[in-house]
Amino acid sequence: MPDVMHTLKVDLGSRTDDRSYPIYIGRGLLSDSAHWQTLVEHRGVVLVTDNHVAPLYAEQLKAALGPISLMTEVVLPAGEAQKNMASVQQILDASLEDRHERQSLFIALGGGVVGDMTGFAAACFMRGADFVQVPTTLLAQVDSSVGGKTGVNHAMGKNLVGAFHQPIQVLIDLDTLQTLSEREFAAGLAEVIKYGLIRDAAFFDWLIGHVGELKARDSGALAHAIERSCRIKAGVVAEDEREGGVRAHLNFGHTFGHAIERIQGYGEWLHGEAVAAGMVIASRLSASRGTLEASAVEQLIEFNETLGLPTSLPAGISSAQLLSAMGSDKKVAAGKVRYILLSALGEAIVTERVTEDDIARVITA
Ligand SMILES: NC(=O)c1ccc[n+]([C@@H]2O[C@H](COP(=O)([O-])OP(=O)(O)OC[C@H]3O[C@@H](n4cnc5c(N)ncnc54)[C@H](O)[C@@H]3O)[C@@H](O)[C@H]2O)c1
């Protein structure tokens, strides 16, 4: 029996253009045939997934969809290296060859890679088809499936080609997290604690106090953590859909994290692992400016350690290397690195007023 534990709304409404959509969080949602059948009534379906997720969940979802007159399934090889135009082309080719129309519904079943590419393919298909996100990694459930950023990587860098295209629904089935590897799961929790740090001190405290249940993937604890995270992300996106202002707060820890990924070469650490280390650096910087209690930094470090997440730069990377890699981040505005720091636990600010010495000091401390 499907059990919808939380329903949230991403509020992007205006009188002339209402693109608001619901996020459903619960158990057994993947096989909720009544829900799926209302969603796909009289439409073709383009189901996109990857070759890790397909054997786990595609049959379950297809059974719930029931008989569909026009159904195309695209199974892409898993992994960040596949997040490119060739994969999007494959989705578009299959959809056009099968003669889908703009009314067809694209369904992204998988992690952030599948979600970003399916959303981008849907944005391009006949100038914009509807799509539904069915995120199956924790990172995708709390971050990439919400907010409408879609796209692919380019040889020049990550996520350089894309479009804003909001899904019409996000269906988060907690049961899918049970098959996720421990490393991917922990990397997702790094994005979860980010929301506490930047927006909600009480949530941060709750996460610190429930790390054991989270690590054990207790459904009740997960439902709460995912609901709070999605609510915070939905609020930020509703306020600033295209990242002109507060949406930048979501990049807390990411400026340092992206630099680590660039120096190491992508694929060494997972994105969430690099962000985990980046958040410790950004928190230390905030503490050195007197805006964050040192005890909060210690709690964050302990949280990371419990989950096997990094707490500092990878061995062999110097602060000079980190600074130079940060200068080439795409989020650098007019040549200046913009840092997201904490003005208090649960409150983020954007500032350019951080010196190289400030950073070197907290890294070598
Ligand atoms: N659009 C956004 O706002 C946004 C935000 C953050 C990240 N992202 C993007 O998300 C991507 C990372 O997403 P990700 O961490 O989900 O990576 P991913 O999609 O590569 O998934 C990680 C691995 O887990 C496997 N997997 C997925 N679900 C599984 C399950 N339930 N059980 C077992 N294995 C499963 C996948 O096949 C893959 O091998 C990056 O490309 C990043 O740029 C986008």
Tab-separated table of C-alpha atoms and ligand atoms in Angstrom:
chain	number	residue	atom	x	y	z
A	1	MET	CA	0.000	0.000	0.000
A	2	PRO	CA	1.402	3.409	-0.914
A	3	ASP	CA	1.946	5.680	2.062
A	4	VAL	CA	2.313	9.390	1.274
A	5	MET	CA	4.004	10.767	4.399
A	6	HIS	CA	4.436	14.387	3.280
A	7	THR	CA	3.180	16.573	0.437
A	8	LEU	CA	4.887	19.893	-0.256
A	9	LYS	CA	4.467	22.499	-2.932
A	10	VAL	CA	7.098	24.366	-4.897
A	11	ASP	CA	5.330	27.664	-5.257
A	12	LEU	CA	6.131	29.214	-8.628
A	13	GLY	CA	2.727	30.657	-9.267
A	14	SER	CA	1.797	33.827	-10.993
A	15	ARG	CA	-1.585	34.757	-12.454
A	16	THR	CA	-0.464	34.189	-16.026
A	17	ASP	CA	2.107	31.456	-15.597
A	18	ASP	CA	1.586	28.970	-12.789
A	19	ARG	CA	4.418	26.450	-12.757
A	20	SER	CA	3.913	25.347	-9.155
A	21	TYR	CA	4.234	21.633	-8.522
A	22	PRO	CA	3.894	19.104	-5.721
A	23	ILE	CA	6.570	16.974	-4.098
A	24	TYR	CA	5.266	13.707	-2.651
A	25	ILE	CA	7.400	11.921	-0.069
A	26	GLY	CA	6.540	8.438	1.147
A	27	ARG	CA	6.850	4.700	0.780
A	28	GLY	CA	5.592	2.489	-2.027
A	29	LEU	CA	5.022	5.491	-4.328
A	30	LEU	CA	6.836	3.886	-7.236
A	31	SER	CA	4.150	1.211	-7.499
A	32	ASP	CA	1.150	3.437	-6.746
A	33	SER	CA	-0.739	2.599	-9.937
A	34	ALA	CA	-3.755	4.822	-9.168
A	35	HIS	CA	-1.470	7.850	-8.922
A	36	TRP	CA	0.510	7.003	-12.047
A	37	GLN	CA	-2.537	6.278	-14.117
A	38	THR	CA	-4.078	9.703	-13.479
A	39	LEU	CA	-0.749	11.262	-14.350
A	40	VAL	CA	-0.308	9.503	-17.683
A	41	GLU	CA	-3.921	9.404	-18.815
A	42	HIS	CA	-4.081	9.744	-22.629
A	43	ARG	CA	-0.364	10.450	-22.930
A	44	GLY	CA	2.636	8.694	-24.338
A	45	VAL	CA	5.494	8.065	-21.917
A	46	VAL	CA	9.254	8.400	-22.347
A	47	LEU	CA	10.841	6.618	-19.398
A	48	VAL	CA	14.525	7.417	-18.893
A	49	THR	CA	16.714	5.561	-16.429
A	50	ASP	CA	20.222	4.131	-16.135
A	51	ASN	CA	21.561	0.596	-16.213
A	52	HIS	CA	21.992	0.401	-12.421
A	53	VAL	CA	18.501	1.608	-11.601
A	54	ALA	CA	16.635	-0.161	-14.435
A	55	PRO	CA	17.037	-3.708	-13.064
A	56	LEU	CA	16.036	-2.497	-9.580
A	57	TYR	CA	12.992	-0.341	-10.249
A	58	ALA	CA	11.940	-0.029	-13.906
A	59	GLU	CA	9.647	-3.082	-13.951
A	60	GLN	CA	7.898	-1.931	-10.777
A	61	LEU	CA	7.241	1.482	-12.298
A	62	LYS	CA	6.127	0.093	-15.659
A	63	ALA	CA	3.694	-2.274	-13.948
A	64	ALA	CA	2.214	0.699	-12.069
A	65	LEU	CA	1.860	2.701	-15.301
A	66	GLY	CA	-0.275	-0.085	-16.777
A	67	PRO	CA	-0.737	-0.463	-20.532
A	68	ILE	CA	0.425	2.679	-22.361
A	69	SER	CA	-0.271	3.020	-26.065
A	70	LEU	CA	3.018	4.797	-26.777
A	71	MET	CA	5.848	3.869	-24.448
A	72	THR	CA	9.570	4.421	-24.997
A	73	GLU	CA	12.197	3.304	-22.537
A	74	VAL	CA	15.724	4.688	-22.668
A	75	VAL	CA	18.307	2.990	-20.437
A	76	LEU	CA	21.561	4.950	-20.375
A	77	PRO	CA	24.864	3.726	-18.983
A	78	ALA	CA	25.154	4.992	-15.381
A	79	GLY	CA	27.578	7.674	-14.296
A	80	GLU	CA	28.601	11.305	-14.490
A	81	ALA	CA	30.731	10.622	-17.591
A	82	GLN	CA	27.499	9.925	-19.496
A	83	LYS	CA	25.983	13.302	-18.622
A	84	ASN	CA	26.560	14.783	-22.042
A	85	MET	CA	24.842	15.892	-25.239
A	86	ALA	CA	25.207	12.438	-26.816
A	87	SER	CA	22.979	10.932	-24.108
A	88	VAL	CA	20.419	13.712	-24.480
A	89	GLN	CA	20.519	13.154	-28.229
A	90	GLN	CA	19.802	9.467	-27.601
A	91	ILE	CA	16.705	10.379	-25.549
A	92	LEU	CA	15.495	12.818	-28.215
A	93	ASP	CA	16.173	10.397	-31.102
A	94	ALA	CA	14.229	7.602	-29.404
A	95	SER	CA	11.315	9.948	-28.628
A	96	LEU	CA	11.126	11.315	-32.172
A	97	GLU	CA	11.577	7.932	-33.851
A	98	ASP	CA	8.682	6.578	-31.781
A	99	ARG	CA	6.608	9.615	-32.850
A	100	HIS	CA	5.906	11.090	-29.476
A	101	GLU	CA	4.106	14.398	-29.371
A	102	ARG	CA	4.556	17.347	-27.081
A	103	GLN	CA	1.834	15.947	-24.776
A	104	SER	CA	3.952	12.916	-23.947
A	105	LEU	CA	5.273	12.700	-20.417
A	106	PHE	CA	8.994	12.245	-19.724
A	107	ILE	CA	9.779	10.338	-16.539
A	108	ALA	CA	13.254	10.518	-14.948
A	109	LEU	CA	13.849	7.411	-12.840
A	110	GLY	CA	17.278	7.599	-11.212
A	111	GLY	CA	19.832	9.864	-9.579
A	112	GLY	CA	20.785	13.422	-10.420
A	113	VAL	CA	22.499	12.452	-13.657
A	114	VAL	CA	19.338	10.889	-15.111
A	115	GLY	CA	17.193	13.702	-13.670
A	116	ASP	CA	19.322	16.520	-15.126
A	117	MET	CA	19.438	14.912	-18.575
A	118	THR	CA	15.791	13.882	-18.757
A	119	GLY	CA	14.729	17.367	-17.691
A	120	PHE	CA	16.948	18.900	-20.360
A	121	ALA	CA	15.663	16.514	-23.037
A	122	ALA	CA	12.080	17.366	-21.989
A	123	ALA	CA	12.885	21.089	-22.160
A	124	CYS	CA	14.177	20.673	-25.723
A	125	PHE	CA	11.595	18.184	-26.991
A	126	MET	CA	9.198	20.138	-29.230
A	127	ARG	CA	10.106	23.264	-27.232
A	128	GLY	CA	9.057	21.829	-23.902
A	129	ALA	CA	7.338	18.657	-22.748
A	130	ASP	CA	6.201	17.826	-19.211
A	131	PHE	CA	8.445	15.723	-17.027
A	132	VAL	CA	8.227	14.010	-13.680
A	133	GLN	CA	11.185	13.454	-11.378
A	134	VAL	CA	11.401	10.098	-9.603
A	135	PRO	CA	14.709	10.565	-7.759
A	136	THR	CA	16.306	7.386	-6.407
A	137	THR	CA	19.462	8.721	-4.716
A	138	LEU	CA	19.364	10.751	-1.527
A	139	LEU	CA	21.190	13.595	-3.278
A	140	ALA	CA	18.589	13.673	-6.031
A	141	GLN	CA	15.716	13.476	-3.525
A	142	VAL	CA	16.873	16.449	-1.450
A	143	ASP	CA	18.545	18.532	-4.116
A	144	SER	CA	18.695	17.929	-7.851
A	145	SER	CA	15.066	16.852	-8.440
A	146	VAL	CA	13.700	20.092	-6.985
A	147	GLY	CA	14.222	23.478	-8.583
A	148	GLY	CA	14.246	22.985	-12.340
A	149	LYS	CA	17.963	23.172	-13.143
A	150	THR	CA	18.545	20.720	-15.979
A	151	GLY	CA	21.480	20.126	-18.281
A	152	VAL	CA	24.667	18.319	-19.152
A	153	ASN	CA	28.422	18.669	-18.787
A	154	HIS	CA	30.719	19.991	-21.501
A	155	ALA	CA	34.414	19.350	-22.090
A	156	MET	CA	34.940	22.906	-20.739
A	157	GLY	CA	33.267	22.131	-17.417
A	158	LYS	CA	30.373	20.711	-15.408
A	159	ASN	CA	26.765	21.719	-16.071
A	160	LEU	CA	27.737	24.338	-18.648
A	161	VAL	CA	24.900	23.521	-21.051
A	162	GLY	CA	21.334	23.460	-19.791
A	163	ALA	CA	17.995	25.098	-19.204
A	164	PHE	CA	15.647	25.950	-16.386
A	165	HIS	CA	12.709	23.576	-16.826
A	166	GLN	CA	10.568	22.713	-13.817
A	167	PRO	CA	9.083	19.217	-13.415
A	168	ILE	CA	5.325	18.873	-13.011
A	169	GLN	CA	5.784	16.568	-10.009
A	170	VAL	CA	8.481	15.065	-7.840
A	171	LEU	CA	7.769	11.601	-6.463
A	172	ILE	CA	10.154	10.587	-3.694
A	173	ASP	CA	9.891	6.916	-2.767
A	174	LEU	CA	11.961	6.362	0.387
A	175	ASP	CA	12.123	2.618	-0.261
A	176	THR	CA	14.509	3.175	-3.177
A	177	LEU	CA	17.175	4.394	-0.743
A	178	GLN	CA	17.582	0.905	0.709
A	179	THR	CA	19.595	-0.238	-2.324
A	180	LEU	CA	21.881	2.785	-2.463
A	181	SER	CA	25.567	2.208	-1.625
A	182	GLU	CA	26.774	3.477	1.743
A	183	ARG	CA	29.046	6.014	0.069
A	184	GLU	CA	26.325	7.503	-2.166
A	185	PHE	CA	23.959	7.599	0.804
A	186	ALA	CA	26.450	9.471	3.024
A	187	ALA	CA	27.212	11.915	0.191
A	188	GLY	CA	23.482	12.734	0.075
A	189	LEU	CA	23.455	13.400	3.816
A	190	ALA	CA	26.135	16.049	3.291
A	191	GLU	CA	23.606	18.038	1.236
A	192	VAL	CA	20.992	17.448	3.950
A	193	ILE	CA	23.082	18.972	6.737
A	194	LYS	CA	23.842	21.901	4.439
A	195	TYR	CA	20.177	22.949	4.723
A	196	GLY	CA	20.439	23.031	8.515
A	197	LEU	CA	23.626	25.087	8.374
A	198	ILE	CA	22.302	27.702	5.938
A	199	ARG	CA	18.643	27.942	6.949
A	200	ASP	CA	17.548	26.087	10.058
A	201	ALA	CA	19.562	25.761	13.293
A	202	ALA	CA	16.905	23.515	14.889
A	203	PHE	CA	17.131	21.127	11.928
A	204	PHE	CA	20.924	21.105	12.268
A	205	ASP	CA	20.546	20.117	15.952
A	206	TRP	CA	18.001	17.447	15.016
A	207	LEU	CA	20.373	15.957	12.437
A	208	ILE	CA	23.251	15.902	14.922
A	209	GLY	CA	20.980	14.114	17.413
A	210	HIS	CA	19.637	11.572	14.908
A	211	VAL	CA	22.726	10.671	12.913
A	212	GLY	CA	22.484	7.034	14.134
A	213	GLU	CA	18.922	6.571	12.834
A	214	LEU	CA	19.824	8.275	9.582
A	215	LYS	CA	22.857	6.063	9.105
A	216	ALA	CA	20.616	3.036	9.687
A	217	ARG	CA	18.203	4.433	7.026
A	218	ASP	CA	15.253	4.469	9.395
A	219	SER	CA	12.236	5.498	7.278
A	220	GLY	CA	10.789	7.866	9.877
A	221	ALA	CA	14.071	9.730	10.286
A	222	LEU	CA	14.623	9.803	6.530
A	223	ALA	CA	11.111	11.095	5.857
A	224	HIS	CA	11.691	13.978	8.281
A	225	ALA	CA	15.162	14.809	6.950
A	226	ILE	CA	13.992	14.743	3.320
A	227	GLU	CA	10.839	16.745	4.050
A	228	ARG	CA	12.787	19.494	5.855
A	229	SER	CA	15.434	19.579	3.096
A	230	CYS	CA	12.885	19.758	0.271
A	231	ARG	CA	10.876	22.390	2.136
A	232	ILE	CA	13.955	24.569	2.518
A	233	LYS	CA	15.026	24.077	-1.099
A	234	ALA	CA	11.471	24.716	-2.352
A	235	GLY	CA	11.349	27.946	-0.320
A	236	VAL	CA	14.644	29.177	-1.722
A	237	VAL	CA	13.651	28.280	-5.301
A	238	ALA	CA	10.268	30.014	-4.922
A	239	GLU	CA	12.073	33.134	-3.743
A	240	ASP	CA	14.789	33.103	-6.385
A	241	GLU	CA	14.096	30.668	-9.230
A	242	ARG	CA	17.013	31.711	-11.462
A	243	GLU	CA	19.740	32.281	-8.896
A	244	GLY	CA	19.859	36.045	-8.914
A	245	GLY	CA	20.158	36.192	-5.112
A	246	VAL	CA	19.445	33.848	-2.206
A	247	ARG	CA	19.601	30.684	-4.318
A	248	ALA	CA	23.363	31.161	-4.172
A	249	HIS	CA	23.171	30.169	-0.477
A	250	LEU	CA	22.578	26.611	-1.645
A	251	ASN	CA	26.184	26.660	-2.842
A	252	PHE	CA	27.466	26.687	0.744
A	253	GLY	CA	30.595	24.497	0.776
A	254	HIS	CA	30.430	24.149	-2.998
A	255	THR	CA	33.037	26.751	-3.998
A	256	PHE	CA	35.627	24.775	-2.047
A	257	GLY	CA	34.027	21.453	-3.045
A	258	HIS	CA	34.130	22.208	-6.767
A	259	ALA	CA	37.776	23.263	-6.472
A	260	ILE	CA	38.612	19.949	-4.772
A	261	GLU	CA	36.804	18.037	-7.538
A	262	ARG	CA	38.645	19.994	-10.220
A	263	ILE	CA	42.097	19.401	-8.692
A	264	GLN	CA	41.500	15.710	-8.034
A	265	GLY	CA	39.838	15.052	-11.349
A	266	TYR	CA	36.142	14.192	-11.288
A	267	GLY	CA	35.291	10.775	-9.954
A	268	GLU	CA	37.871	10.542	-7.174
A	269	TRP	CA	35.614	11.886	-4.436
A	270	LEU	CA	31.861	11.991	-4.907
A	271	HIS	CA	30.403	15.472	-5.242
A	272	GLY	CA	28.776	15.226	-1.783
A	273	GLU	CA	32.090	14.174	-0.251
A	274	ALA	CA	33.859	17.211	-1.721
A	275	VAL	CA	31.009	19.418	-0.482
A	276	ALA	CA	31.301	17.842	2.995
A	277	ALA	CA	34.957	18.887	3.194
A	278	GLY	CA	34.089	22.286	1.663
A	279	MET	CA	31.433	22.905	4.318
A	280	VAL	CA	33.950	22.256	7.098
A	281	ILE	CA	36.294	24.843	5.527
A	282	ALA	CA	33.464	27.378	5.083
A	283	SER	CA	32.292	26.752	8.662
A	284	ARG	CA	35.815	27.179	10.042
A	285	LEU	CA	36.060	30.464	8.117
A	286	SER	CA	32.752	31.599	9.618
A	287	ALA	CA	33.969	30.642	13.098
A	288	SER	CA	37.222	32.548	12.541
A	289	ARG	CA	35.125	35.660	11.834
A	290	GLY	CA	33.238	35.144	15.082
A	291	THR	CA	29.833	34.460	13.498
A	292	LEU	CA	29.666	30.736	14.254
A	293	GLU	CA	30.339	28.923	17.518
A	294	ALA	CA	33.412	26.674	17.375
A	295	SER	CA	31.197	23.952	18.914
A	296	ALA	CA	29.004	23.926	15.767
A	297	VAL	CA	32.097	23.265	13.631
A	298	GLU	CA	33.033	20.400	15.957
A	299	GLN	CA	29.509	18.962	15.655
A	300	LEU	CA	29.704	19.123	11.868
A	301	ILE	CA	33.067	17.349	11.883
A	302	GLU	CA	31.708	14.634	14.165
A	303	PHE	CA	28.626	14.198	11.931
A	304	ASN	CA	30.897	13.758	8.904
A	305	GLU	CA	33.144	11.313	10.756
A	306	THR	CA	30.188	9.155	11.848
A	307	LEU	CA	29.134	8.893	8.213
A	308	GLY	CA	32.616	8.362	6.781
A	309	LEU	CA	32.564	11.760	5.056
A	310	PRO	CA	35.764	13.804	4.690
A	311	THR	CA	36.444	16.668	7.088
A	312	SER	CA	39.439	18.328	5.416
A	313	LEU	CA	41.244	18.699	2.109
A	314	PRO	CA	42.402	15.454	0.486
A	315	ALA	CA	46.021	14.570	1.271
A	316	GLY	CA	48.503	16.299	-0.989
A	317	ILE	CA	46.359	19.329	-1.889
A	318	SER	CA	47.717	22.650	-0.651
A	319	SER	CA	45.740	25.785	0.118
A	320	ALA	CA	47.544	27.510	-2.800
A	321	GLN	CA	46.237	24.866	-5.217
A	322	LEU	CA	42.762	25.229	-3.786
A	323	LEU	CA	42.802	29.023	-4.209
A	324	SER	CA	43.961	28.806	-7.790
A	325	ALA	CA	41.301	26.204	-8.669
A	326	MET	CA	38.611	28.397	-7.108
A	327	GLY	CA	39.451	31.259	-9.439
A	328	SER	CA	38.214	29.215	-12.389
A	329	ASP	CA	34.811	28.291	-10.906
A	330	LYS	CA	31.864	29.215	-13.130
A	331	LYS	CA	30.190	30.843	-10.123
A	332	VAL	CA	32.943	33.459	-9.937
A	333	ALA	CA	31.273	36.827	-10.574
A	334	ALA	CA	33.296	39.465	-12.460
A	335	GLY	CA	36.593	37.874	-11.494
A	336	LYS	CA	35.787	37.861	-7.760
A	337	VAL	CA	35.181	34.697	-5.817
A	338	ARG	CA	31.924	35.000	-3.880
A	339	TYR	CA	31.998	33.025	-0.660
A	340	ILE	CA	28.947	31.675	1.065
A	341	LEU	CA	29.556	31.859	4.798
A	342	LEU	CA	27.396	31.613	7.899
A	343	SER	CA	26.400	34.809	9.674
A	344	ALA	CA	24.991	32.535	12.406
A	345	LEU	CA	24.058	28.874	12.642
A	346	GLY	CA	21.103	28.572	10.228
A	347	GLU	CA	21.847	31.830	8.339
A	348	ALA	CA	23.979	32.268	5.228
A	349	ILE	CA	25.520	35.348	3.644
A	350	VAL	CA	27.401	35.991	0.408
A	351	THR	CA	30.653	37.902	0.694
A	352	GLU	CA	33.733	38.671	-1.374
A	353	ARG	CA	35.585	39.905	1.685
A	354	VAL	CA	37.684	36.852	2.416
A	355	THR	CA	41.427	36.992	1.921
A	356	GLU	CA	43.721	34.227	0.775
A	357	ASP	CA	45.385	34.395	4.188
A	358	ASP	CA	42.027	33.842	5.906
A	359	ILE	CA	41.569	30.661	3.913
A	360	ALA	CA	45.140	29.448	4.304
A	361	ARG	CA	44.837	29.944	8.063
A	362	VAL	CA	41.729	27.788	8.504
A	363	ILE	CA	43.027	25.090	6.198
A	364	THR	CA	46.322	24.699	7.976
A	365	ALA	CA	44.812	25.193	11.468
B	1	LIG	N1	19.831	20.054	-11.025
B	1	LIG	C1	20.294	20.407	-9.856
B	1	LIG	O1	19.839	21.356	-9.209
B	1	LIG	C2	21.420	19.596	-9.260
B	1	LIG	C3	21.764	19.752	-7.922
B	1	LIG	C4	22.754	18.947	-7.395
B	1	LIG	C5	23.383	18.005	-8.197
B	1	LIG	N2	23.034	17.890	-9.501
B	1	LIG	C6	23.666	16.886	-10.368
B	1	LIG	O2	23.327	15.596	-9.876
B	1	LIG	C7	24.334	14.689	-10.305
B	1	LIG	C8	24.680	13.779	-9.155
B	1	LIG	O3	23.537	13.052	-8.790
B	1	LIG	P1	23.656	11.675	-7.991
B	1	LIG	O4	24.550	11.861	-6.835
B	1	LIG	O5	22.278	11.204	-7.763
B	1	LIG	O6	24.479	10.753	-9.002
B	1	LIG	P2	24.043	9.613	-10.060
B	1	LIG	O7	22.819	9.955	-10.767
B	1	LIG	O8	25.265	9.341	-10.851
B	1	LIG	O9	23.758	8.358	-9.122
B	1	LIG	C9	24.793	7.796	-8.368
B	1	LIG	C10	24.905	6.292	-8.603
B	1	LIG	O10	23.852	5.645	-7.886
B	1	LIG	C11	23.135	4.751	-8.761
B	1	LIG	N3	21.792	4.683	-8.213
B	1	LIG	C12	20.795	5.602	-8.332
B	1	LIG	N4	19.756	5.257	-7.581
B	1	LIG	C13	20.068	4.084	-6.981
B	1	LIG	C14	19.386	3.245	-6.061
B	1	LIG	N5	18.198	3.572	-5.556
B	1	LIG	N6	19.999	2.102	-5.667
B	1	LIG	C15	21.240	1.785	-6.135
B	1	LIG	N7	21.944	2.567	-6.974
B	1	LIG	C16	21.357	3.704	-7.398
B	1	LIG	C17	23.288	5.377	-10.113
B	1	LIG	O11	23.088	4.427	-11.126
B	1	LIG	C18	24.725	5.869	-10.059
B	1	LIG	O12	25.615	4.821	-10.308
B	1	LIG	C19	25.485	15.518	-10.793
B	1	LIG	O13	25.551	15.440	-12.198
B	1	LIG	C20	25.149	16.924	-10.359
B	1	LIG	O14	25.662	17.904	-11.238
B	1	LIG	C21	22.065	18.655	-10.047
